[in-house]
CSV table of C-alpha atoms in Angstrom, one decimal:
chain,number,residue,atom,x,y,z
A,4,MET,CA,110.7,118.8,-23.6
A,5,LEU,CA,110.4,117.9,-19.9
A,6,LEU,CA,106.6,117.4,-19.7
A,7,GLU,CA,104.2,117.1,-22.6
A,8,VAL,CA,100.5,116.6,-22.1
A,9,LYS,CA,98.5,115.7,-25.2
A,10,ASN,CA,94.8,116.0,-25.7
A,11,LEU,CA,93.9,115.1,-22.1
A,12,PHE,CA,90.4,114.2,-21.1
A,13,VAL,CA,89.4,113.4,-17.5
A,14,GLN,CA,86.0,112.5,-16.2
A,15,TYR,CA,84.3,111.9,-12.8
A,16,ALA,CA,81.5,109.5,-13.6
A,17,LYS,CA,79.9,111.1,-16.6
A,18,ALA,CA,81.0,114.7,-15.7
A,19,LYS,CA,83.8,116.0,-17.8
A,20,ALA,CA,86.5,117.7,-15.7
A,21,ILE,CA,89.2,118.2,-18.3
A,22,GLU,CA,88.5,118.4,-22.1
A,23,ASP,CA,91.1,118.1,-24.7
A,24,VAL,CA,93.9,119.9,-22.8
A,25,SER,CA,97.4,120.0,-24.2
A,26,LEU,CA,100.3,121.6,-22.3
A,27,SER,CA,104.1,121.5,-22.2
A,28,VAL,CA,106.9,122.5,-19.7
A,29,ASP,CA,110.5,122.8,-20.9
A,30,GLU,CA,113.6,122.2,-18.8
A,31,GLY,CA,114.1,125.1,-16.4
A,32,GLU,CA,110.8,126.7,-17.1
A,33,VAL,CA,108.0,128.1,-14.9
A,34,VAL,CA,104.6,127.5,-16.5
A,35,SER,CA,101.4,128.7,-14.9
A,36,MET,CA,97.8,127.5,-15.3
A,37,VAL,CA,95.3,130.0,-14.0
A,38,GLY,CA,91.5,129.9,-13.7
A,39,ALA,CA,88.6,130.2,-11.4
A,40,ASN,CA,87.7,127.8,-8.6
A,41,GLY,CA,86.2,124.7,-10.2
A,42,ALA,CA,87.9,125.2,-13.6
A,43,GLY,CA,89.7,121.8,-13.3
A,44,LYS,CA,93.2,122.9,-12.3
A,45,THR,CA,93.6,120.5,-9.4
A,46,THR,CA,92.2,117.6,-11.4
A,47,PHE,CA,94.8,118.4,-14.1
A,48,LEU,CA,97.7,118.2,-11.6
A,49,ARG,CA,96.3,115.1,-9.9
A,50,THR,CA,96.2,113.4,-13.3
A,51,ILE,CA,99.8,114.2,-14.0
A,52,SER,CA,100.8,112.9,-10.6
A,53,GLY,CA,99.0,109.6,-11.2
A,54,LEU,CA,96.4,110.2,-8.5
A,55,LYS,CA,93.6,110.3,-11.1
A,56,LYS,CA,93.5,108.3,-14.3
A,57,PRO,CA,92.7,110.1,-17.6
A,58,THR,CA,89.8,109.0,-19.8
A,59,SER,CA,92.0,109.5,-22.8
A,60,GLY,CA,95.1,111.5,-23.9
A,61,GLU,CA,98.7,111.1,-23.2
A,62,ILE,CA,101.2,112.4,-20.6
A,63,TRP,CA,104.9,112.3,-21.4
A,64,PHE,CA,107.8,113.0,-19.0
A,65,GLN,CA,111.3,113.1,-20.3
A,66,SER,CA,110.2,111.2,-23.4
A,67,ARG,CA,108.5,108.4,-21.4
A,68,ARG,CA,104.8,108.0,-21.3
A,69,ILE,CA,103.5,108.1,-17.7
A,70,ASP,CA,99.7,108.3,-17.7
A,71,ASN,CA,99.5,104.5,-17.0
A,72,LEU,CA,101.8,104.7,-13.9
A,73,PRO,CA,100.8,104.7,-10.2
A,74,ALA,CA,101.6,107.8,-8.2
A,75,HIS,CA,104.7,106.5,-6.4
A,76,GLU,CA,106.3,105.6,-9.7
A,77,VAL,CA,105.6,109.1,-11.0
A,78,VAL,CA,107.4,110.5,-7.9
A,79,LYS,CA,110.4,108.2,-8.5
A,80,LEU,CA,110.7,109.5,-12.0
A,81,GLY,CA,111.1,113.1,-10.7
A,82,ILE,CA,107.6,114.7,-10.4
A,83,SER,CA,106.6,116.0,-7.0
A,84,GLN,CA,103.4,117.8,-6.0
A,85,VAL,CA,102.6,120.4,-3.4
A,86,PRO,CA,98.8,119.9,-2.7
A,87,ALA,CA,96.5,122.8,-2.1
A,88,GLU,CA,95.4,121.2,1.1
A,89,ARG,CA,99.1,121.0,2.3
A,90,MET,CA,98.4,117.5,3.8
A,91,ILE,CA,101.2,117.8,6.3
A,92,LEU,CA,101.4,115.0,8.9
A,93,SER,CA,100.3,117.0,11.9
A,94,PRO,CA,101.2,114.5,14.7
A,95,MET,CA,104.8,114.3,13.4
A,96,THR,CA,107.7,116.7,13.7
A,97,VAL,CA,108.8,119.1,11.0
A,98,LEU,CA,111.9,117.0,10.5
A,99,ASP,CA,110.0,113.7,10.2
A,100,ASN,CA,107.7,115.3,7.6
A,101,LEU,CA,110.7,116.3,5.6
A,102,ARG,CA,112.1,112.8,5.9
A,103,MET,CA,108.8,111.4,4.6
A,104,GLY,CA,109.4,113.5,1.4
A,105,SER,CA,112.5,111.5,0.7
A,106,VAL,CA,111.2,108.0,1.5
A,107,LEU,CA,111.2,106.8,-2.1
A,108,ARG,CA,114.7,108.1,-2.9
A,109,ARG,CA,117.5,105.7,-3.8
A,110,ASP,CA,120.4,108.2,-3.5
A,111,LYS,CA,120.3,108.1,0.3
A,112,LYS,CA,123.8,109.8,0.7
A,113,ASN,CA,122.4,113.0,-0.8
A,114,ILE,CA,119.4,113.4,1.5
A,115,ASN,CA,121.3,115.2,4.2
A,116,ARG,CA,122.7,117.6,1.6
A,117,ASP,CA,119.2,118.3,0.3
A,118,MET,CA,117.9,118.8,3.8
A,119,GLU,CA,120.4,121.6,4.3
A,120,THR,CA,119.4,123.1,1.0
A,121,VAL,CA,115.7,123.0,2.1
A,122,PHE,CA,116.7,124.7,5.4
A,123,GLU,CA,118.5,127.5,3.4
A,124,HIS,CA,115.2,128.1,1.5
A,125,PHE,CA,113.1,127.9,4.7
A,126,PRO,CA,115.2,128.9,7.8
A,127,ILE,CA,112.1,129.0,9.9
A,128,LEU,CA,111.7,125.2,9.4
A,129,LYS,CA,115.2,124.7,10.7
A,130,GLU,CA,114.3,126.6,13.8
A,131,ARG,CA,111.1,124.5,14.2
A,132,ARG,CA,112.5,121.2,13.1
A,133,THR,CA,111.7,119.4,16.4
A,134,GLN,CA,108.2,121.0,16.7
A,135,LEU,CA,105.0,119.1,15.8
A,136,ALA,CA,103.9,120.1,12.3
A,137,GLY,CA,100.3,120.7,13.4
A,138,SER,CA,101.4,123.5,15.7
A,139,LEU,CA,102.9,125.6,12.8
A,140,SER,CA,101.2,128.6,11.5
A,141,GLY,CA,99.4,128.5,8.2
A,142,GLY,CA,102.3,130.1,6.4
A,143,GLU,CA,104.8,127.8,8.0
A,144,GLN,CA,102.7,124.7,7.1
A,145,GLN,CA,102.7,125.9,3.5
A,146,MET,CA,106.5,126.2,3.6
A,147,LEU,CA,106.7,122.7,5.0
A,148,ALA,CA,104.5,121.3,2.2
A,149,VAL,CA,106.8,122.8,-0.4
A,150,ALA,CA,109.9,121.7,1.5
A,151,ARG,CA,108.6,118.1,1.8
A,152,ALA,CA,108.0,118.0,-2.0
A,153,LEU,CA,111.5,119.3,-2.6
A,154,MET,CA,113.0,116.5,-0.4
A,155,ALA,CA,111.8,114.0,-3.2
A,156,ASN,CA,114.5,115.7,-5.3
A,157,PRO,CA,112.1,116.5,-8.2
A,158,LYS,CA,113.0,117.6,-11.7
A,159,LEU,CA,109.4,119.0,-12.0
A,160,LEU,CA,107.5,120.5,-9.1
A,161,LEU,CA,103.7,120.7,-9.4
A,162,MET,CA,102.4,123.5,-7.1
A,163,ASP,CA,98.6,123.7,-6.4
A,164,GLU,CA,97.5,127.0,-5.1
A,165,PRO,CA,100.5,127.8,-2.9
A,166,SER,CA,99.2,131.3,-2.0
A,167,ILE,CA,95.8,130.2,-0.9
A,168,GLY,CA,94.8,131.5,2.6
A,169,LEU,CA,98.1,133.4,3.0
A,170,SER,CA,98.5,137.1,3.9
A,171,PRO,CA,99.8,139.5,1.2
A,172,ILE,CA,103.2,139.5,2.9
A,173,LEU,CA,103.4,135.7,2.9
A,174,VAL,CA,102.2,135.6,-0.7
A,175,ALA,CA,105.1,137.7,-1.7
A,176,GLU,CA,107.5,135.4,0.3
A,177,ILE,CA,106.1,132.4,-1.5
A,178,GLY,CA,106.7,134.1,-4.8
A,179,LYS,CA,110.3,134.7,-3.9
A,180,ILE,CA,110.7,131.1,-2.8
A,181,ILE,CA,109.2,129.8,-6.2
A,182,ARG,CA,111.8,132.0,-8.0
A,183,ASP,CA,114.6,130.7,-5.9
A,184,ILE,CA,113.6,127.0,-6.4
A,185,ASN,CA,113.4,127.6,-10.2
A,186,LYS,CA,116.9,129.2,-10.2
A,187,GLY,CA,118.1,126.1,-8.5
A,188,GLY,CA,117.2,124.1,-11.7
A,189,ILE,CA,113.8,122.8,-10.9
A,190,SER,CA,111.0,123.3,-13.5
A,191,ILE,CA,107.7,124.3,-12.0
A,192,LEU,CA,104.1,123.9,-13.1
A,193,LEU,CA,102.1,126.4,-11.0
A,194,VAL,CA,98.4,126.3,-10.6
A,195,GLU,CA,96.9,129.4,-9.1
A,196,GLN,CA,93.7,131.4,-8.7
A,197,ASN,CA,95.9,134.4,-7.9
A,198,CYS,CA,96.3,135.3,-11.6
A,199,ARG,CA,98.6,138.3,-11.1
A,200,LEU,CA,101.1,136.3,-9.0
A,201,ALA,CA,101.0,133.3,-11.4
A,202,LEU,CA,101.6,135.4,-14.5
A,203,LYS,CA,104.4,137.4,-12.9
A,204,LEU,CA,106.3,134.2,-11.9
A,205,ALA,CA,105.9,132.3,-15.2
A,206,SER,CA,107.4,132.5,-18.7
A,207,ARG,CA,104.3,131.0,-20.3
A,208,ALA,CA,100.7,130.4,-19.1
A,209,TYR,CA,97.4,128.7,-19.8
A,210,VAL,CA,94.0,129.9,-18.9
A,211,LEU,CA,91.6,127.1,-18.0
A,212,GLU,CA,87.8,127.6,-18.0
A,213,LEU,CA,85.4,124.7,-17.3
A,214,GLY,CA,88.1,122.1,-18.1
A,215,LYS,CA,89.2,123.7,-21.4
A,216,VAL,CA,92.2,125.9,-22.3
A,217,VAL,CA,90.7,129.2,-23.6
A,218,LEU,CA,93.9,131.2,-23.8
A,219,GLU,CA,97.6,130.4,-23.8
A,220,GLY,CA,100.9,132.3,-24.5
A,221,ALA,CA,103.7,134.3,-23.0
A,222,ALA,CA,102.8,135.2,-19.4
A,223,ALA,CA,103.8,138.9,-19.9
A,224,GLU,CA,101.4,139.1,-22.9
A,225,LEU,CA,98.5,137.5,-21.0
A,226,LEU,CA,99.0,140.1,-18.2
A,227,ASN,CA,98.1,142.7,-20.7
A,228,ASP,CA,95.3,140.8,-22.4
A,229,ASP,CA,92.0,142.6,-22.1
A,230,ARG,CA,90.1,139.4,-21.4
A,231,VAL,CA,92.5,138.4,-18.6
A,232,LYS,CA,92.3,141.9,-17.1
A,233,LYS,CA,88.5,141.8,-17.2
A,234,TYR,CA,87.9,138.4,-15.8
A,235,TYR,CA,91.0,137.6,-13.7
A,236,LEU,CA,92.7,140.8,-12.7
A,237,GLY,CA,89.8,142.8,-11.5
A,238,GLY,CA,89.3,145.2,-14.5
């Protein structure tokens, strides 16, 4: 097991954001977590990343407990997150943004190799590498956010709403990129409001409502579940 979350509770003051959620991701797997806005999906990812401390529960990564670690130590272990807000460094060039993604790495000799791999995934970023990140289009900024996370050389990539705000054509492109990243050996935990996209990309999925998992199982089966169809797929 690559990632195992056990009975996780997370609160903001007295408000419960995550209630008794358990989840797992195997080596080489794409797992999706879907749910409406405000369901707790982003909080869940932030807690795995070390950006939010759990109230109780456990998070294990490669048989090591990590829920007590700061975020930079989580990154060093091999977990990298693509935030929904993208959070690119607008005044810096595309190339410098990518270099920032690798700043905690110890295997410096492999960074140039991984930069070329990133440019294979995102040829538009190679073309724009000397351009200021803030001048990129929304779709290009999303690609940069993903590419920067990949420069940390993760074993597990946490993706928070990568399709948000993108056109249908770019959503399809992001889906292809996610498949290609996974084929390269990186496991992915994908959080999405776009339920159809998330379930088509994943082998397994969890449905989160108001901080609780209400459904889980094979993604293909959830695509045909009447409750998922009614509430998340538009009928």
